[in-house]
XYZ file of C-alpha atoms in Angstrom:
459
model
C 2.178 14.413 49.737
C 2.819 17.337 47.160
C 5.592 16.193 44.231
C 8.297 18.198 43.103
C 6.853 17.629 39.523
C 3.568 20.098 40.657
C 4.169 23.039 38.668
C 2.537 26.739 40.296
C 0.464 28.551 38.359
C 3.277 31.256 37.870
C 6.054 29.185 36.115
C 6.801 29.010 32.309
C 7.493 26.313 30.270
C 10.974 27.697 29.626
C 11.675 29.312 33.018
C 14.071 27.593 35.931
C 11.111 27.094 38.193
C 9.489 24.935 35.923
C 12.630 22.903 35.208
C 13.191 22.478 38.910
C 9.562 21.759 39.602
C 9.771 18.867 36.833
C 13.009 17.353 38.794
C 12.291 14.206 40.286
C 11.506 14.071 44.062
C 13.918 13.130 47.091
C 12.297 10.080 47.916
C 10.410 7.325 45.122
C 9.832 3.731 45.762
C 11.479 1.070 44.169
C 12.377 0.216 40.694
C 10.332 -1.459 37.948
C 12.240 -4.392 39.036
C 11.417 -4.725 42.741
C 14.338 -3.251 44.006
C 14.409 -1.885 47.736
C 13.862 2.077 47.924
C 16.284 4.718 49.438
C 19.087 2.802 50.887
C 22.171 3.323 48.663
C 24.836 6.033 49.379
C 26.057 8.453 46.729
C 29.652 6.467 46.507
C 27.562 3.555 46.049
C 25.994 5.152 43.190
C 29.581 6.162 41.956
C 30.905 2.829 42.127
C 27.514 1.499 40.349
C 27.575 3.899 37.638
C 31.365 3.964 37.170
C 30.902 -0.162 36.695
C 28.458 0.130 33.972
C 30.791 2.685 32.274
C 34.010 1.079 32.627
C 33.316 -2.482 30.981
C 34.825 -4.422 28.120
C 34.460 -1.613 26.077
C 38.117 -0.296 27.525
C 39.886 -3.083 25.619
C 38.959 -1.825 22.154
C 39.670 2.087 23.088
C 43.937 1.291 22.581
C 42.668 0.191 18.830
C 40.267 3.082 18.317
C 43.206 5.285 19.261
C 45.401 3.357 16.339
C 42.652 4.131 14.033
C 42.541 7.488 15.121
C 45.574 8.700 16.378
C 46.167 9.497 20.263
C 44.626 13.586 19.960
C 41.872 12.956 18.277
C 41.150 9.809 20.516
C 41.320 11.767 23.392
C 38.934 14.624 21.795
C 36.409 12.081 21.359
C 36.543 10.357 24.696
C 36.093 13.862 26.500
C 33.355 14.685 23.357
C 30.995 11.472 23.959
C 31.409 11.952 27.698
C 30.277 15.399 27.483
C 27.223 14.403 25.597
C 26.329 10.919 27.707
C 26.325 13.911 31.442
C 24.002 16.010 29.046
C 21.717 12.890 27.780
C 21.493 11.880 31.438
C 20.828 15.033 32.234
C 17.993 15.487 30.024
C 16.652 11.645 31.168
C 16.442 12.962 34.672
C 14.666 16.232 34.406
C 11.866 13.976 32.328
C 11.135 11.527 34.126
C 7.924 11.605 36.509
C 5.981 8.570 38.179
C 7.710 5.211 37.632
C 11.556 5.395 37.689
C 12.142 3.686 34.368
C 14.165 4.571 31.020
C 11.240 2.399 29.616
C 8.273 4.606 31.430
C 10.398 7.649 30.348
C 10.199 6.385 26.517
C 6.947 5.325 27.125
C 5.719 8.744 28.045
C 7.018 10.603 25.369
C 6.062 7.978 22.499
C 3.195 5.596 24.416
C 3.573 1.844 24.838
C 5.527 1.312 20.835
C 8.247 3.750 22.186
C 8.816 1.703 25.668
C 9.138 -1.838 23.822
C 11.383 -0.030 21.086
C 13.582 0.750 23.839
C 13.465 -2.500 25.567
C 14.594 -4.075 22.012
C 17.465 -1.650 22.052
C 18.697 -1.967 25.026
C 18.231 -6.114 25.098
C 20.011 -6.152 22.200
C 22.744 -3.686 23.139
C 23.401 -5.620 27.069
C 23.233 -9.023 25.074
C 25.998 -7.715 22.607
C 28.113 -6.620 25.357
C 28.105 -9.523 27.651
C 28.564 -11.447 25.015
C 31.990 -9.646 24.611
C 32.548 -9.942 28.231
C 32.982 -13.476 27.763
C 34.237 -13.493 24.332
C 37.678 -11.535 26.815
C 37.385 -13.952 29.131
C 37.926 -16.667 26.913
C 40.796 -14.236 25.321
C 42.356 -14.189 28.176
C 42.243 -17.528 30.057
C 42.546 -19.857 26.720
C 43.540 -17.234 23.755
C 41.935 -15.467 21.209
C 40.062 -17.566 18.762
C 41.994 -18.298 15.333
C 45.307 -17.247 16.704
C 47.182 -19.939 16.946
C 50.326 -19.902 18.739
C 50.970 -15.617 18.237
C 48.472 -15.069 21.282
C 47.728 -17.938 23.866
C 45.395 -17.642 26.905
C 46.933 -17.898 30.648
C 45.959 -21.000 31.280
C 47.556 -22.959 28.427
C 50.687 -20.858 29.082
C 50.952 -22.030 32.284
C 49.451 -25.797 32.034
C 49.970 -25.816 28.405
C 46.845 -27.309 26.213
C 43.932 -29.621 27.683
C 40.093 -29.655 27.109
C 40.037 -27.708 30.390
C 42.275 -24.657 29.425
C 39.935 -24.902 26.565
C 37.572 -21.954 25.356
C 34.519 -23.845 25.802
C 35.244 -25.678 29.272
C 36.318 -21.756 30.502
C 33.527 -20.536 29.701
C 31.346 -22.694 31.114
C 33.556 -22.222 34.391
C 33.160 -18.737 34.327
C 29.293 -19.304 33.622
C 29.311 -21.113 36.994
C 31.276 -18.858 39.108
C 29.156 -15.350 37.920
C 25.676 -17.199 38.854
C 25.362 -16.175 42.384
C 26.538 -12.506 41.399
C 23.430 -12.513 38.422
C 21.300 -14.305 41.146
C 21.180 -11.294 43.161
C 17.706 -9.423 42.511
C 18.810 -5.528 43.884
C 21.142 -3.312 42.730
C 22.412 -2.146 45.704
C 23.560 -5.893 46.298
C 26.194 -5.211 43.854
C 28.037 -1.942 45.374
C 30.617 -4.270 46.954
C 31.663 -6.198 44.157
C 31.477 -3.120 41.763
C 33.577 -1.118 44.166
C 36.665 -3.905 43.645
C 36.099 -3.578 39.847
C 36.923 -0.092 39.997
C 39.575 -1.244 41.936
C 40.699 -3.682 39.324
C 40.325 -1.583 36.448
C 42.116 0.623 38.281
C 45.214 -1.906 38.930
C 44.990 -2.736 35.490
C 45.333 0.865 34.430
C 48.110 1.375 36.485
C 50.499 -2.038 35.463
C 49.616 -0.885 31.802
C 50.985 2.525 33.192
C 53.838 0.718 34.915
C 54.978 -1.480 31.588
C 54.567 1.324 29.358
C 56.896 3.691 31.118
C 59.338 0.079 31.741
C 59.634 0.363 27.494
C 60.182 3.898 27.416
C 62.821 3.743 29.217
C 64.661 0.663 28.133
C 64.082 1.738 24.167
C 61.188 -0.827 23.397
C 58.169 1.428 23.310
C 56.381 2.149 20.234
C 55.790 5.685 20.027
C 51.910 6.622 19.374
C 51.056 8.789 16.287
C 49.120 11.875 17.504
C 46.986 11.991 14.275
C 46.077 9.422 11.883
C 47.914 7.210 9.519
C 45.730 7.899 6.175
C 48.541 5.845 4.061
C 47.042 3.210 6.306
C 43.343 3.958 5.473
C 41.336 2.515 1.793
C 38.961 5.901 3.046
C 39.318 8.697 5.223
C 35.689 7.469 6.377
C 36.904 4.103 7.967
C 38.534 7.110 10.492
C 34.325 6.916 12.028
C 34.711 3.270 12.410
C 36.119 4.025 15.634
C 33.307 6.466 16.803
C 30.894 3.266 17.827
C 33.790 2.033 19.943
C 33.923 4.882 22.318
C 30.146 5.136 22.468
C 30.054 1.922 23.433
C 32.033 2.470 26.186
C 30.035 5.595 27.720
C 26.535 3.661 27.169
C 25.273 2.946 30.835
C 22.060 5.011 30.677
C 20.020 2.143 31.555
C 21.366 1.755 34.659
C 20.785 5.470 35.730
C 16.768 4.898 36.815
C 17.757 1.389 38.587
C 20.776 3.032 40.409
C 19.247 6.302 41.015
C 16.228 4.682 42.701
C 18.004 3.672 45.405
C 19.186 6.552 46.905
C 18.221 7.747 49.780
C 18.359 11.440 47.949
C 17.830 10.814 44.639
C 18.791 14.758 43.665
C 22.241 13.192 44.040
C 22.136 11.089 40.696
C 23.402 13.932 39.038
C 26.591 14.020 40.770
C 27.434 10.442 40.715
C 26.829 10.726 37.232
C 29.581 13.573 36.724
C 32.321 11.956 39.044
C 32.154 8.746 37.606
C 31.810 10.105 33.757
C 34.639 12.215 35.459
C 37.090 9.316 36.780
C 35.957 6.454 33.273
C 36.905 8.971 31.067
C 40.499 9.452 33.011
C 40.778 5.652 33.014
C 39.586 5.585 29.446
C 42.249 7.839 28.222
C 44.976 6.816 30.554
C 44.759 2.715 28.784
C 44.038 4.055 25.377
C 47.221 5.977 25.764
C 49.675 3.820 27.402
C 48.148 0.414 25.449
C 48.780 2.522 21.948
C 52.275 3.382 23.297
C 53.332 -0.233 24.251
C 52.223 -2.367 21.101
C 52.051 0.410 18.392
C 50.453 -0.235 15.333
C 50.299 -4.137 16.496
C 47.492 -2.973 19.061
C 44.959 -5.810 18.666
C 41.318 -5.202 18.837
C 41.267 -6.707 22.371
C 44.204 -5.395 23.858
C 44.453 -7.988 26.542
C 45.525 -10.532 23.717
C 48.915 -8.632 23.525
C 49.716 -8.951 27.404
C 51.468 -12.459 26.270
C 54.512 -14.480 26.427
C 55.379 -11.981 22.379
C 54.430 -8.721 23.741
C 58.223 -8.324 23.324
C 57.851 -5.180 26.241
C 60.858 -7.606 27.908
C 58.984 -7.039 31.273
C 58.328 -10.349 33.314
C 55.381 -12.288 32.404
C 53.955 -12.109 35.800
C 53.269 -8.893 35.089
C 51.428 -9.189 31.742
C 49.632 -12.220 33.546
C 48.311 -10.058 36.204
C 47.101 -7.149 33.580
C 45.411 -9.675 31.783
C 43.994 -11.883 35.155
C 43.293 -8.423 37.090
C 40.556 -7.106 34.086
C 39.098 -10.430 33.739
C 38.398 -10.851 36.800
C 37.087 -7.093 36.703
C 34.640 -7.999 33.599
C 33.293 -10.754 35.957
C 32.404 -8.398 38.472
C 30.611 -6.199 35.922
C 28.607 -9.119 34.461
C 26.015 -9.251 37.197
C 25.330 -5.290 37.172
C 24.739 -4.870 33.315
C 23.040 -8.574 33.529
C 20.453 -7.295 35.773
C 19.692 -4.863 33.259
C 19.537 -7.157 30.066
C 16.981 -8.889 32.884
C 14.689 -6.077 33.622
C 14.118 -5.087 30.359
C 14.014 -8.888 28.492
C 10.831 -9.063 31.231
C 9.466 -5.731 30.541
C 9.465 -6.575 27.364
C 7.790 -9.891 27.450
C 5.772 -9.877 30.494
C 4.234 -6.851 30.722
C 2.067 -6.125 34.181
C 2.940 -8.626 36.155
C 3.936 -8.397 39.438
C 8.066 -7.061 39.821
C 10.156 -9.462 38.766
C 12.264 -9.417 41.916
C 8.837 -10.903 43.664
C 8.470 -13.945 41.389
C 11.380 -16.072 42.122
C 10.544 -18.605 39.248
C 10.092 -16.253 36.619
C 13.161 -14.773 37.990
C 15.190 -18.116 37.887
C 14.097 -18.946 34.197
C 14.625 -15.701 32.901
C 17.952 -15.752 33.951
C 19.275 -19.063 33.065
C 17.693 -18.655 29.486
C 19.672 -15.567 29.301
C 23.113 -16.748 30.337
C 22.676 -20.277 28.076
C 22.228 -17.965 25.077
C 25.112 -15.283 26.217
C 27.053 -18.885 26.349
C 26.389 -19.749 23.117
C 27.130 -16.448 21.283
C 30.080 -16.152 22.657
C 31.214 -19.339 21.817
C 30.012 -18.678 18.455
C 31.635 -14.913 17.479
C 35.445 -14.716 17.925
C 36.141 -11.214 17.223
C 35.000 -8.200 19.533
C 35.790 -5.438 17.276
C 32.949 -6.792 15.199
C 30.611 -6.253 17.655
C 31.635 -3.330 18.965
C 31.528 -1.301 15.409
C 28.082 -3.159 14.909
C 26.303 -2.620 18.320
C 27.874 1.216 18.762
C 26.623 2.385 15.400
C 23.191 0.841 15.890
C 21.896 0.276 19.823
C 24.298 1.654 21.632
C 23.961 5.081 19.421
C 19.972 5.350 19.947
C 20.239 4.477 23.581
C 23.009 7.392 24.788
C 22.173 10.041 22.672
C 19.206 9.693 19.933
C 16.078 8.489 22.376
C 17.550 10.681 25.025
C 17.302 13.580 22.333
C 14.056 12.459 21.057
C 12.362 12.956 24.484
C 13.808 16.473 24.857
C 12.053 17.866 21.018
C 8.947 15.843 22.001
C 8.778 17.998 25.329
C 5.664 16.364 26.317
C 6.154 18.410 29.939
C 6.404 21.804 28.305
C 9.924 22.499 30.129
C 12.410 22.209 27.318
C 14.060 25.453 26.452
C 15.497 26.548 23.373
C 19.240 25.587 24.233
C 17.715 22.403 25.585
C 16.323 21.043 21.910
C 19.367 22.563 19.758
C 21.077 20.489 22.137
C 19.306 17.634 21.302
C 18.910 18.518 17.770
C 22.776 18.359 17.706
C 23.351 14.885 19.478
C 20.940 13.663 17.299
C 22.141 15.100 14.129
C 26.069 14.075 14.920
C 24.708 10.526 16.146
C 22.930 9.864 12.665
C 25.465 11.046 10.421
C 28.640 8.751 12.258
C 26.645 6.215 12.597
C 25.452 5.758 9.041
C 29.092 6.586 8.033
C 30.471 4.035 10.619
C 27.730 1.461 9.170
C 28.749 1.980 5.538
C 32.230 1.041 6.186
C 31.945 -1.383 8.134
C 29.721 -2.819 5.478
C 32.093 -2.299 2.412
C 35.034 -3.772 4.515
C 32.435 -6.987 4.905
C 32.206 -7.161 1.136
C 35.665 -6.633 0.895
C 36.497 -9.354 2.869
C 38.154 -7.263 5.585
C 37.862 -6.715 9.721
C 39.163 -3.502 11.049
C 40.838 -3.581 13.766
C 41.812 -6.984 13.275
C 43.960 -6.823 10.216
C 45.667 -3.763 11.200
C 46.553 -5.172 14.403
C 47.981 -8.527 12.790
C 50.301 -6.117 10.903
């Protein structure tokens, strides 16, 4: 069988025939993880990718756009969108024998750059489902250290017990999301990540539905299309917000596992663009309407104003279901970016052995070591924001854009062409500078005894 990665004897480095030659080929088997070859569709792989975009990051993007004002908000989400289609881009056209964003660091930097990336990305799926729960237990029992200003559903309705509680919720929720993390292919998932698109979507549009409900009744707060610097200590807290949205396009380690199971795995590329496509449209649509219904009192997890004092004067039904409809949409997501926290946790710290789809006791453990610590970090850090700022300046910044960069100026293939590593040199660049600027602040505002986002939105 000849590869599409054999290069002829008449193609350049820099020429088109080499890049195409260096594509990957219709049909690979399987994952690192076991996972069955060639059976997805490319709407599967839409629904897939669009799930590990769309996540919890989508409740902090209304704040980000208080920080920053609703047009330069919306710049940025069409900005880091842009770059994540050109990152993926550049992860495809490198990658060659096993179907891995591990194998593809691992080729460019040898075994040190592989478990770097496995620490990154463990890190950066732990952070995140750890906010996935952390909104969960927002939005059934109320944000921690609120008090009365924001309960959770349940103690609205049933008022409080020790099982409307945060900690007997999230063991609930623990409970019902183990036979979606039990599943050992990706493909399983399609189903369940089609009806989160579905929910996001239905959450999109009620948030839609109440905002235009205020503007015309009078009660909407009208977003500011630049930024509030009367509001600011520096102009640099403005690149506190970057991480956020980065955070919310950061699914590249999803692409190999998704992308190996389609039956025509040229189509990545397109499933990729629609769904960056249709998150970013979702993306700014919430931003937008969550900015324009709670103003300036935008918390950092939106969902905590869809209460009983949102004071939109629509029925509380409604805020119930915005709030029920995306929590039950973060469950569904659980399982897909689980199974990557999974494959890369065992990459990482058993090495050669046989998939991990194939060893059903090393699967078991894995993942019930995983979910008791997810348990107890989320039971442990109340405030999202935090984490967000934290994990998007650091992990999430060297997954999406800087290792993705990094391959292209290695160019161990020979096919990069000049375009191709001032792109690179650019993500990199721009990812280094907001990052160490985002870090900074955040850091000062520790010292200073402050939490962005949060104080702002208690205003």
């Amino acid at each position: 069988m000849v590869s599409k990665s054999s290069r002829g004897p008449g193609m350049t480095a820099g020429g088109s025939e080499a890049e195409e030659a260096l594509l990957l080929p219709e049909h690979e088997v399987g994952d690192p993880a076991g996972a069955a070859p060639g059976n997805a569709s490319v709407l599967g792989a839409v629904f897939n990718v669009s799930t590990s975009v769309v996540g919890a990051g989508i409740m902090s993007i209304p704040a980000a756009m208080r920080v920053l004002g609703v047009a330069p908000a919306l710049a940025l989400i069409v900005g880091v969108a842009l770059l994540a289609n050109v990152a993926v881009d550049f992860m495809l056209r490198y990658t060659r024998g096993t179907p891995s964003y591990a194998a593809l660091m691992g080729g460019s930097f040898g075994r040190a750059g592989a478990k770097l990336l496995n620490v990154f990305i463990a890190f950066n799926c732990v952070g995140t489902l750890t906010v996935y729960l952390i909104i969960i237990g927002d939005v059934m029992s109320g944000p921690v250290g609120s008090g009365e200003a924001h309960a959770g559903v349940l103690p609205e309705w049933f008022g409080p017990h020790w099982w409307t509680g945060r900690d007997a919720v999230l063991v609930a929720a623990a409970v019902i999301l183990l036979p979606l993390v039990l599943q050992k292919h990706v493909d399983s998932l399609r189903y369940t990540s089609a009806l989160s698109i579905l929910l996001a979507a239905v959450f999109m549009l009620i948030t839609m539905g109440i905002a235009v409900y205020t503007v015309f009744t009078g009660t909407a707060k009208m977003p500011r299309m630049l930024p509030d610097f009367s509001t600011l200590a520096s102009p640099f807290e403005l690149f506190t917000a970057v991480p956020v949205i980065v955070v919310a396009f950061t699914f590249h380690f999803n692409v190999h596992p998704i992308r190996a199971e389609l039956s025509k795995t040229s189509d990545m590329k397109s499933a990729v663009r629609i769904s960056l496509v249709l998150c970013a449209a979702i993306y700014a649509a919430v931003g937008f309407f969550g900015f324009l219904l709670f103003g300036d009192a935008t918390m950092p997890d939106v969902l905590a104003n869809f209460d009983r004092s949102s004071g939109s004067g629509v029925p509380q039904a409604l805020n119930d279901a915005a709030r029920l409809s995306y929590a039950l949409h973060l469950v569904l997501v659980f399982p897909l970016l689980h199974y990557s926290l999974r494959v890369n946790v065992d990459e990482l710290l058993f090495p050669g052995r046989r998939p991990l789809a194939a060893d059903t006791r090393r699967f078991v453990a894995l993942t019930a070591v995983l979910m008791g610590l997810l348990y107890a970090l989320a039971i442990a850090i109340p405030s999202i924001w935090t984490l967000f700022q934290y994990s998007g300046s650091t992990f999430a910044v060297c997954i999406s854009l800087i290792f993705p960069g990094a391959i292209v100026l290695r160019d161990v293939h020979g096919i990069a062409k000049r375009k191709d590593k001032a792109m690179a040199a650019m993500m990199i660049t721009l990812a280094v500078i907001t990052s160490s600027i985002a870090i900074a602040s955040n850091v000062m505002s520790s010292i200073k005894g402050e939490v962005k986002g949060v104080s702002a939105g208690a205003k």
